[in-house]
JSON list of C-alpha atoms in Angstrom, two decimals:
[
{"chain": "A", "resi": 30, "resn": "MET", "atom": "CA", "xyz": [20.28, -56.76, -36.33]},
{"chain": "A", "resi": 31, "resn": "ALA", "atom": "CA", "xyz": [23.98, -57.43, -34.71]},
{"chain": "A", "resi": 32, "resn": "ALA", "atom": "CA", "xyz": [23.64, -54.67, -32.29]},
{"chain": "A", "resi": 33, "resn": "ARG", "atom": "CA", "xyz": [20.07, -55.84, -30.79]},
{"chain": "A", "resi": 34, "resn": "ARG", "atom": "CA", "xyz": [21.69, -59.33, -30.67]},
{"chain": "A", "resi": 35, "resn": "MET", "atom": "CA", "xyz": [24.64, -57.74, -28.90]},
{"chain": "A", "resi": 36, "resn": "VAL", "atom": "CA", "xyz": [22.75, -55.78, -26.27]},
{"chain": "A", "resi": 37, "resn": "ALA", "atom": "CA", "xyz": [20.40, -58.67, -25.56]},
{"chain": "A", "resi": 38, "resn": "ALA", "atom": "CA", "xyz": [23.34, -61.34, -24.91]},
{"chain": "A", "resi": 39, "resn": "ALA", "atom": "CA", "xyz": [24.77, -58.35, -22.66]},
{"chain": "A", "resi": 40, "resn": "CYS", "atom": "CA", "xyz": [21.53, -58.13, -20.71]},
{"chain": "A", "resi": 41, "resn": "ALA", "atom": "CA", "xyz": [21.13, -61.56, -20.88]},
{"chain": "A", "resi": 42, "resn": "ALA", "atom": "CA", "xyz": [24.59, -61.90, -18.82]},
{"chain": "A", "resi": 43, "resn": "TYR", "atom": "CA", "xyz": [23.99, -59.63, -16.41]},
{"chain": "A", "resi": 44, "resn": "ALA", "atom": "CA", "xyz": [20.50, -60.92, -15.44]},
{"chain": "A", "resi": 45, "resn": "ALA", "atom": "CA", "xyz": [22.21, -64.50, -15.18]},
{"chain": "A", "resi": 46, "resn": "ASN", "atom": "CA", "xyz": [25.02, -63.09, -13.36]},
{"chain": "A", "resi": 47, "resn": "CYS", "atom": "CA", "xyz": [22.36, -61.10, -10.69]},
{"chain": "A", "resi": 48, "resn": "LEU", "atom": "CA", "xyz": [20.52, -64.04, -10.11]},
{"chain": "A", "resi": 49, "resn": "TRP", "atom": "CA", "xyz": [23.72, -66.07, -9.20]},
{"chain": "A", "resi": 50, "resn": "GLY", "atom": "CA", "xyz": [24.82, -63.58, -7.13]},
{"chain": "A", "resi": 51, "resn": "THR", "atom": "CA", "xyz": [21.28, -63.21, -5.57]},
{"chain": "A", "resi": 52, "resn": "ALA", "atom": "CA", "xyz": [20.92, -67.17, -4.94]},
{"chain": "A", "resi": 53, "resn": "VAL", "atom": "CA", "xyz": [24.37, -67.33, -3.40]},
{"chain": "A", "resi": 54, "resn": "ALA", "atom": "CA", "xyz": [23.84, -64.39, -1.12]},
{"chain": "A", "resi": 55, "resn": "VAL", "atom": "CA", "xyz": [20.33, -65.95, 0.06]},
{"chain": "A", "resi": 56, "resn": "ARG", "atom": "CA", "xyz": [22.11, -69.42, 0.48]},
{"chain": "A", "resi": 57, "resn": "LEU", "atom": "CA", "xyz": [20.28, -70.91, -2.28]},
{"chain": "A", "resi": 58, "resn": "ILE", "atom": "CA", "xyz": [23.27, -72.25, -3.66]},
{"chain": "A", "resi": 59, "resn": "ARG", "atom": "CA", "xyz": [26.34, -73.25, -2.06]},
{"chain": "A", "resi": 60, "resn": "THR", "atom": "CA", "xyz": [29.63, -71.77, -3.55]},
{"chain": "A", "resi": 61, "resn": "LYS", "atom": "CA", "xyz": [32.28, -73.59, -1.83]},
{"chain": "A", "resi": 62, "resn": "LYS", "atom": "CA", "xyz": [33.58, -75.01, -4.99]},
{"chain": "A", "resi": 63, "resn": "LEU", "atom": "CA", "xyz": [31.67, -73.22, -7.75]},
{"chain": "A", "resi": 64, "resn": "ARG", "atom": "CA", "xyz": [33.01, -69.92, -6.64]},
{"chain": "A", "resi": 65, "resn": "VAL", "atom": "CA", "xyz": [34.25, -70.06, -10.68]},
{"chain": "A", "resi": 66, "resn": "VAL", "atom": "CA", "xyz": [30.79, -69.86, -12.03]},
{"chain": "A", "resi": 67, "resn": "HIS", "atom": "CA", "xyz": [29.84, -66.28, -10.59]},
{"chain": "A", "resi": 68, "resn": "HIS", "atom": "CA", "xyz": [33.31, -64.84, -11.57]},
{"chain": "A", "resi": 69, "resn": "GLY", "atom": "CA", "xyz": [32.90, -66.66, -15.08]},
{"chain": "A", "resi": 70, "resn": "LEU", "atom": "CA", "xyz": [29.67, -65.14, -15.46]},
{"chain": "A", "resi": 71, "resn": "PHE", "atom": "CA", "xyz": [31.35, -61.76, -14.65]},
{"chain": "A", "resi": 72, "resn": "VAL", "atom": "CA", "xyz": [33.83, -62.16, -17.24]},
{"chain": "A", "resi": 73, "resn": "VAL", "atom": "CA", "xyz": [31.31, -63.04, -19.77]},
{"chain": "A", "resi": 74, "resn": "THR", "atom": "CA", "xyz": [28.95, -60.19, -18.71]},
{"chain": "A", "resi": 75, "resn": "ALA", "atom": "CA", "xyz": [31.76, -57.54, -18.61]},
{"chain": "A", "resi": 76, "resn": "THR", "atom": "CA", "xyz": [33.51, -58.50, -22.04]},
{"chain": "A", "resi": 77, "resn": "LEU", "atom": "CA", "xyz": [29.60, -58.60, -23.57]},
{"chain": "A", "resi": 78, "resn": "THR", "atom": "CA", "xyz": [28.67, -55.31, -22.54]},
{"chain": "A", "resi": 79, "resn": "GLY", "atom": "CA", "xyz": [32.02, -53.83, -23.41]},
{"chain": "A", "resi": 80, "resn": "ALA", "atom": "CA", "xyz": [31.75, -55.39, -27.21]},
{"chain": "A", "resi": 81, "resn": "ALA", "atom": "CA", "xyz": [27.85, -54.58, -27.28]},
{"chain": "A", "resi": 82, "resn": "ALA", "atom": "CA", "xyz": [28.79, -50.81, -26.26]},
{"chain": "A", "resi": 83, "resn": "THR", "atom": "CA", "xyz": [31.11, -50.45, -29.33]},
{"chain": "A", "resi": 84, "resn": "THR", "atom": "CA", "xyz": [28.55, -51.50, -31.75]},
{"chain": "A", "resi": 85, "resn": "PRO", "atom": "CA", "xyz": [27.40, -47.54, -32.48]},
{"chain": "A", "resi": 86, "resn": "VAL", "atom": "CA", "xyz": [30.79, -47.50, -33.81]},
{"chain": "A", "resi": 87, "resn": "TRP", "atom": "CA", "xyz": [30.42, -49.83, -36.79]},
{"chain": "A", "resi": 88, "resn": "THR", "atom": "CA", "xyz": [26.42, -49.91, -36.81]},
{"chain": "A", "resi": 89, "resn": "ARG", "atom": "CA", "xyz": [23.72, -47.03, -36.95]},
{"chain": "A", "resi": 90, "resn": "ASP", "atom": "CA", "xyz": [22.15, -48.52, -34.00]},
{"chain": "A", "resi": 91, "resn": "ARG", "atom": "CA", "xyz": [22.75, -46.23, -30.97]},
{"chain": "A", "resi": 92, "resn": "ARG", "atom": "CA", "xyz": [20.80, -48.62, -28.28]},
{"chain": "A", "resi": 93, "resn": "ALA", "atom": "CA", "xyz": [24.08, -49.87, -27.21]},
{"chain": "A", "resi": 94, "resn": "LEU", "atom": "CA", "xyz": [25.02, -46.36, -25.96]},
{"chain": "A", "resi": 95, "resn": "PHE", "atom": "CA", "xyz": [23.00, -46.69, -22.98]},
{"chain": "A", "resi": 96, "resn": "LEU", "atom": "CA", "xyz": [25.19, -49.40, -21.80]},
{"chain": "A", "resi": 97, "resn": "LEU", "atom": "CA", "xyz": [28.58, -47.19, -21.45]},
{"chain": "A", "resi": 98, "resn": "PRO", "atom": "CA", "xyz": [27.34, -46.16, -17.77]},
{"chain": "A", "resi": 99, "resn": "ALA", "atom": "CA", "xyz": [27.13, -49.61, -16.68]},
{"chain": "A", "resi": 100, "resn": "LEU", "atom": "CA", "xyz": [31.18, -49.92, -17.57]},
{"chain": "A", "resi": 101, "resn": "VAL", "atom": "CA", "xyz": [32.00, -48.15, -14.30]},
{"chain": "A", "resi": 102, "resn": "PRO", "atom": "CA", "xyz": [29.90, -50.13, -12.21]},
{"chain": "A", "resi": 103, "resn": "LEU", "atom": "CA", "xyz": [31.46, -53.37, -13.89]},
{"chain": "A", "resi": 104, "resn": "ALA", "atom": "CA", "xyz": [34.69, -51.99, -13.17]},
{"chain": "A", "resi": 105, "resn": "VAL", "atom": "CA", "xyz": [34.21, -51.15, -9.53]},
{"chain": "A", "resi": 106, "resn": "ALA", "atom": "CA", "xyz": [32.36, -54.47, -8.64]},
{"chain": "A", "resi": 107, "resn": "PRO", "atom": "CA", "xyz": [35.38, -56.68, -8.48]},
{"chain": "A", "resi": 108, "resn": "ARG", "atom": "CA", "xyz": [37.29, -54.49, -5.86]},
{"chain": "A", "resi": 109, "resn": "THR", "atom": "CA", "xyz": [34.34, -54.64, -3.39]},
{"chain": "A", "resi": 110, "resn": "ASN", "atom": "CA", "xyz": [34.00, -57.07, -0.45]},
{"chain": "A", "resi": 111, "resn": "PRO", "atom": "CA", "xyz": [31.38, -59.34, -1.67]},
{"chain": "A", "resi": 112, "resn": "ARG", "atom": "CA", "xyz": [30.18, -59.97, 2.20]},
{"chain": "A", "resi": 113, "resn": "SER", "atom": "CA", "xyz": [29.44, -56.21, 2.48]},
{"chain": "A", "resi": 114, "resn": "GLY", "atom": "CA", "xyz": [26.58, -54.50, 1.24]},
{"chain": "A", "resi": 115, "resn": "ALA", "atom": "CA", "xyz": [28.52, -52.29, -1.05]},
{"chain": "A", "resi": 116, "resn": "HIS", "atom": "CA", "xyz": [29.03, -55.43, -3.90]},
{"chain": "A", "resi": 117, "resn": "TRP", "atom": "CA", "xyz": [25.50, -55.72, -4.80]},
{"chain": "A", "resi": 118, "resn": "ARG", "atom": "CA", "xyz": [24.92, -52.04, -4.47]},
{"chain": "A", "resi": 119, "resn": "VAL", "atom": "CA", "xyz": [27.31, -51.51, -6.79]},
{"chain": "A", "resi": 120, "resn": "ALA", "atom": "CA", "xyz": [26.16, -54.61, -9.15]},
{"chain": "A", "resi": 121, "resn": "VAL", "atom": "CA", "xyz": [22.75, -53.17, -9.05]},
{"chain": "A", "resi": 122, "resn": "ALA", "atom": "CA", "xyz": [23.63, -49.75, -10.13]},
{"chain": "A", "resi": 123, "resn": "ALA", "atom": "CA", "xyz": [24.18, -51.07, -13.56]},
{"chain": "A", "resi": 124, "resn": "ALA", "atom": "CA", "xyz": [20.63, -52.20, -14.09]},
{"chain": "A", "resi": 125, "resn": "PRO", "atom": "CA", "xyz": [19.53, -48.83, -15.37]},
{"chain": "A", "resi": 126, "resn": "SER", "atom": "CA", "xyz": [21.71, -49.13, -18.06]},
{"chain": "A", "resi": 127, "resn": "TYR", "atom": "CA", "xyz": [20.89, -52.23, -19.36]},
{"chain": "A", "resi": 128, "resn": "LEU", "atom": "CA", "xyz": [17.15, -51.70, -19.05]},
{"chain": "A", "resi": 129, "resn": "GLY", "atom": "CA", "xyz": [17.77, -48.54, -20.90]},
{"chain": "A", "resi": 130, "resn": "ALA", "atom": "CA", "xyz": [19.43, -50.15, -23.82]},
{"chain": "A", "resi": 131, "resn": "LEU", "atom": "CA", "xyz": [16.66, -53.12, -23.55]},
{"chain": "A", "resi": 132, "resn": "LEU", "atom": "CA", "xyz": [13.56, -50.76, -23.78]},
{"chain": "A", "resi": 133, "resn": "ALA", "atom": "CA", "xyz": [15.59, -48.45, -26.56]},
{"chain": "A", "resi": 134, "resn": "GLY", "atom": "CA", "xyz": [15.38, -51.61, -28.72]},
{"chain": "A", "resi": 135, "resn": "ARG", "atom": "CA", "xyz": [11.54, -51.81, -28.33]},
{"chain": "A", "resi": 136, "resn": "ARG", "atom": "CA", "xyz": [11.19, -48.11, -30.01]},
{"chain": "A", "resi": 137, "resn": "PRO", "atom": "CA", "xyz": [11.21, -47.53, -33.98]},
{"chain": "A", "resi": 138, "resn": "GLU", "atom": "CA", "xyz": [14.13, -45.72, -35.20]},
{"chain": "A", "resi": 139, "resn": "ARG", "atom": "CA", "xyz": [13.64, -42.57, -37.10]}
]
């Protein structure tokens, strides 16, 4: 049960971070004074993803293993220029990992 909640929280944080970043990129939100929001969402996303990725160590639930590849884009994203196309491409590269973790939770375990 804890692993499912951790995975869901990490996925929700990732989705919120992507939505905020997209809104900023298309200029729906001006962030002159609110840059800390995206950075804060990123810290929450990275922390929850890292914590959720450890759940197979202390539970029998293996769905969080899908989150391990997401740690690479999360490590690279802060080092890319936000004004370049590389930033959003790196961020989107983590999406299949989060989707896999969510979909793995829908299958009954054997």
